[in-house]
Coordinates of C-alpha atoms in Angstrom, one line a residue:
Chain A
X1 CA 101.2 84.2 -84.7
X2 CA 102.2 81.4 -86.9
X3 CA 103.7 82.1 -90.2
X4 CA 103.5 79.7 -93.3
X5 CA 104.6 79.9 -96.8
X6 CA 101.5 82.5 -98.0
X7 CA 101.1 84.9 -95.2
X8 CA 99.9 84.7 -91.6
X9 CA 98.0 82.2 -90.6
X10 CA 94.9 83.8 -89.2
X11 CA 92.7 80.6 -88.2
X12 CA 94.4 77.1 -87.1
X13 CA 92.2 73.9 -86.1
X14 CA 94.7 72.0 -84.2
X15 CA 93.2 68.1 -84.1
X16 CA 90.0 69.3 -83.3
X17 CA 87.1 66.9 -82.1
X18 CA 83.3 68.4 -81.4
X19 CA 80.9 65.8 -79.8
X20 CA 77.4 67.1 -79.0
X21 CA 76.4 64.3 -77.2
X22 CA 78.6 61.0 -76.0
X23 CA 77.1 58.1 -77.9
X24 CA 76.3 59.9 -81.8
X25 CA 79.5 60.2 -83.4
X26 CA 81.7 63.4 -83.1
X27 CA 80.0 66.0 -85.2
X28 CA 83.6 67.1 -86.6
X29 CA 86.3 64.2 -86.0
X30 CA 90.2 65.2 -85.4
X31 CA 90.4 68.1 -87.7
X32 CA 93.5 70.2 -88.1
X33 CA 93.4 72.9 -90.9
X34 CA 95.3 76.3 -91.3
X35 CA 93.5 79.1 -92.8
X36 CA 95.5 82.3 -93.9
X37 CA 94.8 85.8 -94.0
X38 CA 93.6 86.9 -96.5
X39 CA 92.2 83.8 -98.0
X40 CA 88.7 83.1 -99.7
X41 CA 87.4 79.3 -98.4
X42 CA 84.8 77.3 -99.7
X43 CA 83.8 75.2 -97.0
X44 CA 81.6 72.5 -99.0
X45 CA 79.8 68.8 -97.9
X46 CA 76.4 67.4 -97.5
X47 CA 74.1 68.0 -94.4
X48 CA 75.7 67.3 -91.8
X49 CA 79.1 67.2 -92.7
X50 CA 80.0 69.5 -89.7
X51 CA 80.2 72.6 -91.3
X52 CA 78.1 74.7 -89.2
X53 CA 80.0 73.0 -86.3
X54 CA 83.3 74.4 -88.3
X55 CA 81.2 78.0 -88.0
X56 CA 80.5 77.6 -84.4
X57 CA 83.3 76.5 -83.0
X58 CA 85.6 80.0 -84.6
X59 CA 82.6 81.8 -83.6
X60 CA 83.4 80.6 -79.9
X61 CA 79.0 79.8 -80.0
X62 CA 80.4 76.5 -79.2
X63 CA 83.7 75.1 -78.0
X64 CA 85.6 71.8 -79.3
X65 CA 85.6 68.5 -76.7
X66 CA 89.0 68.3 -77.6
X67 CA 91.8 70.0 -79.5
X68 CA 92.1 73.7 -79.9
X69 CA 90.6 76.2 -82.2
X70 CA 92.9 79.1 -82.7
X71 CA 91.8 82.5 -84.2
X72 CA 94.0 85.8 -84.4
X73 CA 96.7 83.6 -81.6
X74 CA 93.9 83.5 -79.3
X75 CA 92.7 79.9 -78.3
X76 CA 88.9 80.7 -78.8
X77 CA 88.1 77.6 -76.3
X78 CA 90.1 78.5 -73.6
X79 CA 88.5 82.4 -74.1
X80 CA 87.0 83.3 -70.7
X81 CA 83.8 84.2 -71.2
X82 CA 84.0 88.1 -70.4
X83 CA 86.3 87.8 -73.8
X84 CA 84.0 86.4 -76.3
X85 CA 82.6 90.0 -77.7
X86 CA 85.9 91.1 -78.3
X87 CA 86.4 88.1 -80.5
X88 CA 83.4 88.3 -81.8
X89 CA 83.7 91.9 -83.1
X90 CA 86.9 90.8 -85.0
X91 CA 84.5 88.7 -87.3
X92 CA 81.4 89.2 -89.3
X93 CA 78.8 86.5 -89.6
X94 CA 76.4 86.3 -92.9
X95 CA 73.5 83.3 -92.8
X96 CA 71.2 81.9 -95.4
X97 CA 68.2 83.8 -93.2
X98 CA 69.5 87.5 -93.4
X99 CA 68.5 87.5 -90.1
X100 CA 67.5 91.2 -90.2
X101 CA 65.2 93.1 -87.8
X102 CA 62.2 93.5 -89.2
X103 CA 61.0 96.9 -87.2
X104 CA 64.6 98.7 -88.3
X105 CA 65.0 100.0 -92.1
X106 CA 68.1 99.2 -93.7
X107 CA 69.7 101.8 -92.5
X108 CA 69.3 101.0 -88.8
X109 CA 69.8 97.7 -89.2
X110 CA 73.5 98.3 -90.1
X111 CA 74.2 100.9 -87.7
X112 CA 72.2 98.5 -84.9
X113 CA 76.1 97.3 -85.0
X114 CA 77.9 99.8 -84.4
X115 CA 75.4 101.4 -81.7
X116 CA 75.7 98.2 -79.5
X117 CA 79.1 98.6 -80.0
X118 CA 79.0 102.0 -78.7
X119 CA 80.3 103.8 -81.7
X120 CA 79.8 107.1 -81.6
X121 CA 77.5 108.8 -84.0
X122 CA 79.6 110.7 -86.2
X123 CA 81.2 107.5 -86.9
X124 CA 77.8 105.9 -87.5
X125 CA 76.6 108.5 -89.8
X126 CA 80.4 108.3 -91.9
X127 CA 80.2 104.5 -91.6
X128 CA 76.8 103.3 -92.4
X129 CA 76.4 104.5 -95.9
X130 CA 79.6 103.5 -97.0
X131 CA 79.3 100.4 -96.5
X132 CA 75.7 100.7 -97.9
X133 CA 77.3 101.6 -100.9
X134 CA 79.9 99.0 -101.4
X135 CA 76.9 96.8 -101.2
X136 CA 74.8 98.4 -103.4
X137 CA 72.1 99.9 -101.5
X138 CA 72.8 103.9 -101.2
X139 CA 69.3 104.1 -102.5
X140 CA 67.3 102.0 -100.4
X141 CA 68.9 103.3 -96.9
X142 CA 65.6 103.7 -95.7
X143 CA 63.7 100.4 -96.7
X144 CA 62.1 97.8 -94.2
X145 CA 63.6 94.2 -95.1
X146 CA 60.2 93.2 -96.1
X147 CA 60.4 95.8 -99.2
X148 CA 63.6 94.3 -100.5
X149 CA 64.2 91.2 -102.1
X150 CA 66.0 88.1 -101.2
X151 CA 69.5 89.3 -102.9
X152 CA 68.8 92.7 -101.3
X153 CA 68.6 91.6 -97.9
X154 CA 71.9 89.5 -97.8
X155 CA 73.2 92.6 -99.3
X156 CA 72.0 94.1 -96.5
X157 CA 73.4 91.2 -93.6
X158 CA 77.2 91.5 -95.4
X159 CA 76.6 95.4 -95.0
X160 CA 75.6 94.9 -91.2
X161 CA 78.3 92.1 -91.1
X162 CA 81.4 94.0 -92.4
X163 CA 80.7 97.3 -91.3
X164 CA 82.7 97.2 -88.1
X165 CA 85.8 96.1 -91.1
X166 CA 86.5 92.7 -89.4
X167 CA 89.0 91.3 -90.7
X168 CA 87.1 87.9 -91.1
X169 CA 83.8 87.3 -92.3
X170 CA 81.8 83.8 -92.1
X171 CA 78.8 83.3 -94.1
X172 CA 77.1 80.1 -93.5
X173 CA 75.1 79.4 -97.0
X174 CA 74.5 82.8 -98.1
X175 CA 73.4 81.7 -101.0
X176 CA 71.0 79.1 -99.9
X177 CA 67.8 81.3 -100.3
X178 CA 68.6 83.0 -103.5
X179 CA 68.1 81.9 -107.4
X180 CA 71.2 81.7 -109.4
X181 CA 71.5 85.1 -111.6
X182 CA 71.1 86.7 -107.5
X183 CA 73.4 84.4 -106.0
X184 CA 76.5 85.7 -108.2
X185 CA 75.9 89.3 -107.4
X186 CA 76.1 87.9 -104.0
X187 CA 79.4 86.0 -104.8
X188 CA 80.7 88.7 -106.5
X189 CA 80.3 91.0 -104.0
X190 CA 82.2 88.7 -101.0
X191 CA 84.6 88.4 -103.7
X192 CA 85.3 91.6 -103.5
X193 CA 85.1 92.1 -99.8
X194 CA 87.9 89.4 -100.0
X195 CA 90.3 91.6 -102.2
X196 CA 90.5 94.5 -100.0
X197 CA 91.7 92.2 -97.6
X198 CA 88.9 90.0 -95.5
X199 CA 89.2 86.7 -95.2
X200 CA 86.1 85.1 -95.7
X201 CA 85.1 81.3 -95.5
X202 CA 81.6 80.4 -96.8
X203 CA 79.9 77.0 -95.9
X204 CA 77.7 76.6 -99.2
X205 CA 75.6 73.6 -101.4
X206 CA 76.3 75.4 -104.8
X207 CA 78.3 73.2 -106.6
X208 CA 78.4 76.2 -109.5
X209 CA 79.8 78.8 -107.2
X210 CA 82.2 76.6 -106.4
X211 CA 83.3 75.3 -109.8
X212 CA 83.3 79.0 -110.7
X213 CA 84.9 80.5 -108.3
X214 CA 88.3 78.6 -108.2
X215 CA 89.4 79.6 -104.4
X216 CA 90.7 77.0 -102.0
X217 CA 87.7 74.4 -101.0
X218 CA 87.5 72.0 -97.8
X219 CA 85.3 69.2 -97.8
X220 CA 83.7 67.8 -94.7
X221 CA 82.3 63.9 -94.5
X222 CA 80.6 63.3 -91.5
X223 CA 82.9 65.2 -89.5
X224 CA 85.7 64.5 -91.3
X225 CA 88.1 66.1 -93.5
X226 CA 88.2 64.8 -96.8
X227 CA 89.7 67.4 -99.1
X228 CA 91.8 70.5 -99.1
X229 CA 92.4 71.5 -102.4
X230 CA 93.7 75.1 -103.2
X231 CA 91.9 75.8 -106.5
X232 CA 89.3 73.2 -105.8
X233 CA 85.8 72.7 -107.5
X234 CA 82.6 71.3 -105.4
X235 CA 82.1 68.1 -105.8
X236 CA 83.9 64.5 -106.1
X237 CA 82.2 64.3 -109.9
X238 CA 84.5 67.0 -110.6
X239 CA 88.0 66.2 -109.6
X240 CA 89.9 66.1 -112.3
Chain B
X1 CA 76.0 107.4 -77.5
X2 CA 76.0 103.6 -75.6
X3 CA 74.1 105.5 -72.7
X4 CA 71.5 106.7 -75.4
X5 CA 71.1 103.9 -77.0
X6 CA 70.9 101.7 -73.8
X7 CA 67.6 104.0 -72.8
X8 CA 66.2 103.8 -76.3
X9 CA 66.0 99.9 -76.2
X10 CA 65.0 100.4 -72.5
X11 CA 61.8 102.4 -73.5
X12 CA 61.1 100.3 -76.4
X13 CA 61.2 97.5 -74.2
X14 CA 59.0 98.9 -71.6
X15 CA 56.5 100.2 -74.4
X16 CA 56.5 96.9 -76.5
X17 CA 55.8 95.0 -73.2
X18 CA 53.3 97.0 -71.6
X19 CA 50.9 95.0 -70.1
X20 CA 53.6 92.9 -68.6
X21 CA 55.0 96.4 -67.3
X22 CA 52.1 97.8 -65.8
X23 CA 51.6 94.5 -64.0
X24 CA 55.1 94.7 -62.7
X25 CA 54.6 98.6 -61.3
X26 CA 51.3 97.4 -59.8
X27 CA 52.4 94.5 -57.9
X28 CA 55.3 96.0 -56.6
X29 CA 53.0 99.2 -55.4
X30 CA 50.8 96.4 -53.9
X31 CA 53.3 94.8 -52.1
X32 CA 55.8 97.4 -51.0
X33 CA 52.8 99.6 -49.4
X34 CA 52.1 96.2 -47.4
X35 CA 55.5 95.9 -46.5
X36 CA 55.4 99.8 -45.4
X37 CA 52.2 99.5 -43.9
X38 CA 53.8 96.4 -41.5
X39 CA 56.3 98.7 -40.9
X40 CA 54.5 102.0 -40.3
X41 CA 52.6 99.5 -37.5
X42 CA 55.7 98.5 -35.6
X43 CA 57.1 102.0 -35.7
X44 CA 53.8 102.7 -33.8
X45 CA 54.3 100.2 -31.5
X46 CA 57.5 101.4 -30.6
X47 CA 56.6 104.8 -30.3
X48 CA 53.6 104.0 -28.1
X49 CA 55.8 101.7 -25.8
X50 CA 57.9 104.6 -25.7
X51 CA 55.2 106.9 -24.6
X52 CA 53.3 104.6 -22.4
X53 CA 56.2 103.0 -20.5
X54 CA 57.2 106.6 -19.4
X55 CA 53.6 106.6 -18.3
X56 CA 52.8 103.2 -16.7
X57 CA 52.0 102.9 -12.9
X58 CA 51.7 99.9 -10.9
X59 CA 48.9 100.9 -9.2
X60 CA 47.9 99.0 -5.3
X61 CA 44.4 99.5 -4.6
X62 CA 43.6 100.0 -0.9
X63 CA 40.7 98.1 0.9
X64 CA 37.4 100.0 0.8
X65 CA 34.1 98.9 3.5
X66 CA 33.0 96.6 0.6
X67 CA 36.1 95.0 -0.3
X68 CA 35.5 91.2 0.1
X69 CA 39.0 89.5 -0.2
X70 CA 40.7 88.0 2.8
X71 CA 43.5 91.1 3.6
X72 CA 40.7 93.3 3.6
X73 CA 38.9 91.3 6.6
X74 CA 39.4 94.0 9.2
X75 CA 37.0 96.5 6.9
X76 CA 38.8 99.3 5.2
X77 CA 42.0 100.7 5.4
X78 CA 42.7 103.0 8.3
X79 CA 45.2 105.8 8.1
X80 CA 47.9 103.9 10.2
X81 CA 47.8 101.4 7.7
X82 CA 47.9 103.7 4.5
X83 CA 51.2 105.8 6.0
X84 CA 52.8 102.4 7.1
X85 CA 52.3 101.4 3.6
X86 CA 53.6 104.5 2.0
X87 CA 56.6 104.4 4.6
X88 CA 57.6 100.8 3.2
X89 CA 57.0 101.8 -0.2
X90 CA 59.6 104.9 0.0
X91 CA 61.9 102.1 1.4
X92 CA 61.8 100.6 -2.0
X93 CA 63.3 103.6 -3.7
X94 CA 65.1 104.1 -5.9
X95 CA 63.3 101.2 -7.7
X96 CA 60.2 102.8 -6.6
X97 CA 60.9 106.6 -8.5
X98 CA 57.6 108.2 -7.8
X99 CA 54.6 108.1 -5.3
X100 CA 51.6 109.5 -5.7
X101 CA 48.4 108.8 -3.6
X102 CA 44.8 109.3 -4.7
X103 CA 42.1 109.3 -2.4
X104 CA 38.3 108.0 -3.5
X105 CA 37.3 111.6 -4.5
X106 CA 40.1 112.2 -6.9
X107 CA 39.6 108.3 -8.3
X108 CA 36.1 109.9 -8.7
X109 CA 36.5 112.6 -10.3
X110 CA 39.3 110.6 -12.9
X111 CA 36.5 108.7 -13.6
X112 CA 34.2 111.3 -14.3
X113 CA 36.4 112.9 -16.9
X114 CA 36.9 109.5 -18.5
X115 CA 33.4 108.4 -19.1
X116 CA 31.8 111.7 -19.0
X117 CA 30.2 110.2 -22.4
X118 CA 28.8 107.2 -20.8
X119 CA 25.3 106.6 -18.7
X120 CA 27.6 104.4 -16.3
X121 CA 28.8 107.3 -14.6
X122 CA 24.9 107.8 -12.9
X123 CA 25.5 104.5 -11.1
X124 CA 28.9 105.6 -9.2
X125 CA 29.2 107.2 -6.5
X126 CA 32.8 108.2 -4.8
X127 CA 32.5 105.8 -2.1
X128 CA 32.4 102.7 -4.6
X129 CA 36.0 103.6 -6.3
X130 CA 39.0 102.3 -4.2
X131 CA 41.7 105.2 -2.9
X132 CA 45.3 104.2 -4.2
X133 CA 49.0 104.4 -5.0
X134 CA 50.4 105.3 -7.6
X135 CA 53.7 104.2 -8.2
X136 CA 56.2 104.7 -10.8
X137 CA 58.8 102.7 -10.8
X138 CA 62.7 103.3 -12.3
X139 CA 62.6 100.2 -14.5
X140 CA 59.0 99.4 -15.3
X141 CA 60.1 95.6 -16.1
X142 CA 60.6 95.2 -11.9
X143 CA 57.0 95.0 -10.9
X144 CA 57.6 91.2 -9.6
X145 CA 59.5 93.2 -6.9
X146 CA 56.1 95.5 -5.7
X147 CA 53.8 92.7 -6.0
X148 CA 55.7 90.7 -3.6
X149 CA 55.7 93.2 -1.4
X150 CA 52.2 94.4 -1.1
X151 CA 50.0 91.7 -2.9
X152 CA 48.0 89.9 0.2
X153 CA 49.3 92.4 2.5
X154 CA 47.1 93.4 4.8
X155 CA 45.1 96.8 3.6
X156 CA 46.0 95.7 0.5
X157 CA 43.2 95.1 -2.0
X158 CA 45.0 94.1 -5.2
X159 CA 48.2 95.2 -7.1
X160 CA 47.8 95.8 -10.5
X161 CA 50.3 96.5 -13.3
X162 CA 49.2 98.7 -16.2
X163 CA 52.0 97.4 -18.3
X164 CA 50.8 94.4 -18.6
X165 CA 47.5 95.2 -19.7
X166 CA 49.7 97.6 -22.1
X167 CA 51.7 94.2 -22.9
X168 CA 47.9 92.5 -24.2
X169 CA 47.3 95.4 -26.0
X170 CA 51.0 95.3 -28.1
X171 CA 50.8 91.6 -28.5
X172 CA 47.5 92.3 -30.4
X173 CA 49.2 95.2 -32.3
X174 CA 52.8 93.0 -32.8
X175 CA 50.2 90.4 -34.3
X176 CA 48.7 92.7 -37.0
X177 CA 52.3 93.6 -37.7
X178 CA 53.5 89.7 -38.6
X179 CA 50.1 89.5 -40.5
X180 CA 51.3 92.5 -42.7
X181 CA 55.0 91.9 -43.4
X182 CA 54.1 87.8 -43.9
X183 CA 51.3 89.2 -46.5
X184 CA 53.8 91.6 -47.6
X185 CA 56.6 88.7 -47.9
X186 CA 54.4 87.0 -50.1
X187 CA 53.8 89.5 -52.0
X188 CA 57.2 90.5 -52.7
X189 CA 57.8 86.7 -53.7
X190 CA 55.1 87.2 -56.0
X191 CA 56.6 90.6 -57.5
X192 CA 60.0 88.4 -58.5
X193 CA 58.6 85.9 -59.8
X194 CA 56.6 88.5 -62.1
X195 CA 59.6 90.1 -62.7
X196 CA 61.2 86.9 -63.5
X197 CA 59.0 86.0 -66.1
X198 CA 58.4 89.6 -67.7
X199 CA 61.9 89.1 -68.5
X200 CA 61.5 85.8 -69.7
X201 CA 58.9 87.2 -72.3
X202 CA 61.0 90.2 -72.8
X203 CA 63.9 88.0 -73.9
X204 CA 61.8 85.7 -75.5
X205 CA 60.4 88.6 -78.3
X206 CA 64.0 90.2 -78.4
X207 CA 66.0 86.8 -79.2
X208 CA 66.4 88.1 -82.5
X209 CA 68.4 91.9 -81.3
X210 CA 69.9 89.7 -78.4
X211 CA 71.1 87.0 -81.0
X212 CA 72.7 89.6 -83.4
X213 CA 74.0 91.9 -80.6
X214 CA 75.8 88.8 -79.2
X215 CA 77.2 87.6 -83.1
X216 CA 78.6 91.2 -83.7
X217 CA 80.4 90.9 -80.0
X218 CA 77.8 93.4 -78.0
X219 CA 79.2 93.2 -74.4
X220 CA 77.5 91.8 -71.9
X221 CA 76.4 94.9 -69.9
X222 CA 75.3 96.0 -73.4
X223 CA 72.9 93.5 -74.0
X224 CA 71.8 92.7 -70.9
X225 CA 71.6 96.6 -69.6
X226 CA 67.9 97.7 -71.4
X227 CA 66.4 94.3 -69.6
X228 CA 68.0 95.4 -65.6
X229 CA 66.9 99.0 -66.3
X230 CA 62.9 97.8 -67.4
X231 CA 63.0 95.8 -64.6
X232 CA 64.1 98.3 -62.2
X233 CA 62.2 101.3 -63.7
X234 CA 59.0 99.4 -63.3
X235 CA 60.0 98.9 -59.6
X236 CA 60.8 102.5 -59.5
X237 CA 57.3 103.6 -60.7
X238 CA 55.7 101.1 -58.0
X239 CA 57.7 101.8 -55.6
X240 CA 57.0 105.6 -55.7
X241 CA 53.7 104.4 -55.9
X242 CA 54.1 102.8 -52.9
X243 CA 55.8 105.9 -51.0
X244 CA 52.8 108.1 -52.0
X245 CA 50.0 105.2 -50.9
X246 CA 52.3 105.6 -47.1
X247 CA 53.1 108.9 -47.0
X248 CA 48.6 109.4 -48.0
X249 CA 48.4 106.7 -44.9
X250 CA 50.7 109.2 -42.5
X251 CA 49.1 112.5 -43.6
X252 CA 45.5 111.5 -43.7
X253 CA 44.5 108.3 -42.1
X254 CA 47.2 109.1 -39.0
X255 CA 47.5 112.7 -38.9
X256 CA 43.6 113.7 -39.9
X257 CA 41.6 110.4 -38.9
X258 CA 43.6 109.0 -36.1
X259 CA 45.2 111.3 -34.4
X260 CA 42.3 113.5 -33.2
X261 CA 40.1 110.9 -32.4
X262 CA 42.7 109.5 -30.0
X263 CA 44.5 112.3 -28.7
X264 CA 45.6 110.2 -25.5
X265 CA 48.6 108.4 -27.1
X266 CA 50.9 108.7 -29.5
X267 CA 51.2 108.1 -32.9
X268 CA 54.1 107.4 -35.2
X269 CA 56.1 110.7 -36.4
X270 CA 57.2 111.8 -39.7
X271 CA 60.4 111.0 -38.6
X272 CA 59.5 107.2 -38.6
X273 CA 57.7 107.5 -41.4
X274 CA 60.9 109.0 -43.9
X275 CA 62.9 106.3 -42.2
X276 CA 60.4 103.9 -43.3
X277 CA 60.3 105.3 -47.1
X278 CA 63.8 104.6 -48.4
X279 CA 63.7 101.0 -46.6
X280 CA 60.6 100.4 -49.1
X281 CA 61.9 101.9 -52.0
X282 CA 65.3 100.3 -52.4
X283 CA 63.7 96.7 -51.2
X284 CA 61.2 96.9 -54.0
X285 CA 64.3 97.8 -57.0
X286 CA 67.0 95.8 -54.8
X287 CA 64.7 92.7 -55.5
X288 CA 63.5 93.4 -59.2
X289 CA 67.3 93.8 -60.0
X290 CA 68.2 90.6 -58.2
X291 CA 65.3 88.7 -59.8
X292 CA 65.7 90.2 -63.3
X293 CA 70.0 89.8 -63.3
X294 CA 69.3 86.0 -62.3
X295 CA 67.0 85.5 -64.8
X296 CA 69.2 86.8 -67.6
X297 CA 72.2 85.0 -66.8
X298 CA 70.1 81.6 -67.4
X299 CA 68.6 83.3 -70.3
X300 CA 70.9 85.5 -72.1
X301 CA 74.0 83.4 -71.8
X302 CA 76.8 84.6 -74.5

């Protein structure tokens, strides 16, 4: 594993080029980018910019046309694909649509990943509402998504998301579905999964987060890198 | 804890899907008892050539006073004649295994116990059945070799083969069999197919478990394991179906129906029959399981 002034690097894009098809342009467009462990990334630019291709390809749901995608020293393009779960379970993955199941309460729902895991119990029953209750939800253990509320349910998809403790989390617009006041509970509480020591990257629209927050931001245009700034604010209004 | 969990999304699959299930057991019950019952009818085939070949004669009817083709010109056969032809048939051994000669009164009397139902018997009188031999031959295939010999020779009325009449009898019964296991063929294309698309509904209304399982790195067997097992539980249920509709066909239709009605021949044994069973019961899971793990590698990809 590479090592650069800050720590390990956990995540390296190495000249990376994703084409969907042959004759659009490249959806991201010679990217190289080193993400640390440890590190909180805002990963900010309009519709398609190419973040959600930057989500996919560390996610291994897609792999780059050219260039390599490096996660944890494994070169996540060249993973066969019997080795995809294991990657996989070293990362959490948060979206704007919860993405909960709608016939499991709460509780299920964040054990559901450590039973296809094949965890056994006593480690679900110890691991389940402790996570549950760094999120917030020790009371609501037995809910249906549909009797929670917006924040509640991404509560409830970080809790499902970092229960396993991966040591990287993605969330692709968490925020994109919640009002303001909700959204900073939500901020604050990735901020804090960041401090014990996950690295997170979030795609995200909220120019206020952003500004707020102070962490290191990327910015995407059209597929290409535009900005890397390590205490950076949202948008090109704002640079200083 | 992963072997629990498999069978709870199993059931809940099967439950959740249930029309598609039952639809699944049924046409694998339907098709699997056609493919036993094309089965169950060559097994009887075989065990009726078995116990007719042992049986079969070639049979050389001897001239009688009436007999009207041209070796019978000089009237009926005369006792030089029938020892001269039983001297050249024990010539022919050991093709020629067994001789036995009946004379018209013993014909007669065969005939009597064999239609002793029918008014036709009132009509016949000894004289107008033929006297004969019977021969059994070492390889029943060789018959070419007897009807040389004695068909046209003088004395001779005709030489007749009862395995060939058998032969019309098992073409008929060999026919009924392709009828069945084509049917049965069919059928079983129909069952995959079934399968193939339960799963493809079953998938369909799990994308959601299947899309998180595969986001927080659920192996393969893992997510794919509940769909293999509905598939192949289903084909279980209809195939025990199946091997209670054949073993019903054995005892009762066979055994109870059959059997005493026809008590001259025989009919296929239990033995065949739990050869038979197993054969239909992996085929009908073997081809659910094939049908349902193709279908999920196209549909389930990580």
């Amino acid at each position: 594993m590479k090592r650069v002034k800050g720590g390990t690097v956990l995540i390296t894009f190495e000249r990376v080029t994703k084409r969907y098809d042959k004759r659009n342009r490249p959806a991201l467009d010679d990217i190289s980018v080193d993400i640390r462990a440890g590190e909180f990334v805002f990963l900010v630019g309009a519709s398609g910019s190419g973040k959600s291709t930057f989500m996919r390809l560390i996610l291994r749901e897609e792999k780059p046309t050219a260039g390599r995608v490096i996660v944890a020293g494994r070169d996540v393009g060249r993973l066969s694909r019997r080795k995809v779960p294991q990657l996989r379970r070293g990362m959490g993955a948060v979206f704007q649509d919860f993405r909960l199941l709608a016939n499991k309460t709460v509780y299920q729902n964040v054990a559901f990943t450590l039973q296809v895991l094949g965890r056994k119990s006593a480690q679900i029953e110890r691991s389940v509402p402790e996570v549950l209750e760094l999120v917030g939800l020790a009371d609501k253990m037995a809910r249906f998504p549909d009797q929670l509320s917006g924040g509640e349910q991404q509560r409830v998809a970080i809790a499902r998301a970092f229960v396993n403790r991966p040591p990287l989390l993605l969330a692709d617009e968490p925020t994109g579905n919640l009002d303001p006041s909700t959204s900073v509970g939500i901020m604050k509480l990735l901020d804090r999964i960041n401090r014990v020591g996950t690295t997170v990257i979030m795609a995200t629209h909220d120019a206020a987060i952003v500004d707020q927050m102070r962490k290191r931001v990327i910015e995407l245009d059209v597929g290409q890198l535009i900005r890397d700034e390590a205490r950076g604010v949202y948008g090109q209004d704002h640079q200083p | 804890m992963r072997f629990r969990f498999i069978l709870s999304e199993t059931f809940q699959g099967l439950r959740r899907n249930l029309t598609m299930t039952f639809a699944v057991i049924i046409t694998v019950a339907v098709s699997l008892t056609l493919f036993g019952a094309g089965l169950l009818v060559r097994a009887q085939v075989d065990s009726m050539k078995d116990y007719w070949y042992e049986r079969v004669e070639v049979s050389i009817f001897l001239c009688g006073a009436n007999s009207t083709v041209p070796a019978c010109s000089l009237g009926a056969v005369t006792p030089e004649v029938r020892t001269q032809i039983e001297a050249e048939l024990n010539a022919l051994r050991p093709l020629v295994q067994d001789i036995y000669y009946e004379s018209k009164e013993e014909a007669y009397q065969h005939f009597l116990e064999q239609f002793k139902d029918s008014p036709i018997v009132a009509n016949v009188t000894p004289d107008a059945l033929p006297e004969s031999f019977r021969v059994k031959l070492s390889d029943p295939t060789k018959y070419e070799v007897i009807a040389a010999a004695f068909a046209g020779r003088p004395g001779v009325e005709q030489v007749q083969d009862q395995r060939q009449l058998l032969d019309r009898f098992f073409r008929l019964l060999n026919g009924l069999q392709v009828i069945a296991l084509s049917v049965a063929v069919a059928m079983l294309v129909v069952t995959a197919l079934l399968v193939i698309n339960t799963i493809r509904v079953a998938a369909h209304a799990r994308r959601r478990e299947v899309g998180i399982m595969k986001l927080v790195g659920a192996s393969n067997i893992m997510i794919r394991m509940p769909f293999l097992l509905e598939a192949s539980l289903s084909a279980a249920l209809g195939g025990l179906l199946a091997v209670a509709a054949i073993v019903a066909t054995k005892a009762i239709l066979i055994d109870q129906v059959l059997a005493p009605a026809y008590q001259f021949t025989a009919f296929v044994s239990w033995e065949q029959v739990l050869l038979i069973l197993p054969v239909v019961f992996v085929t009908g899971i073997l081809i659910a399981a094939i049908a349902a793990a193709l279908t999920l590698r196209r549909y389930l990809k990580v």
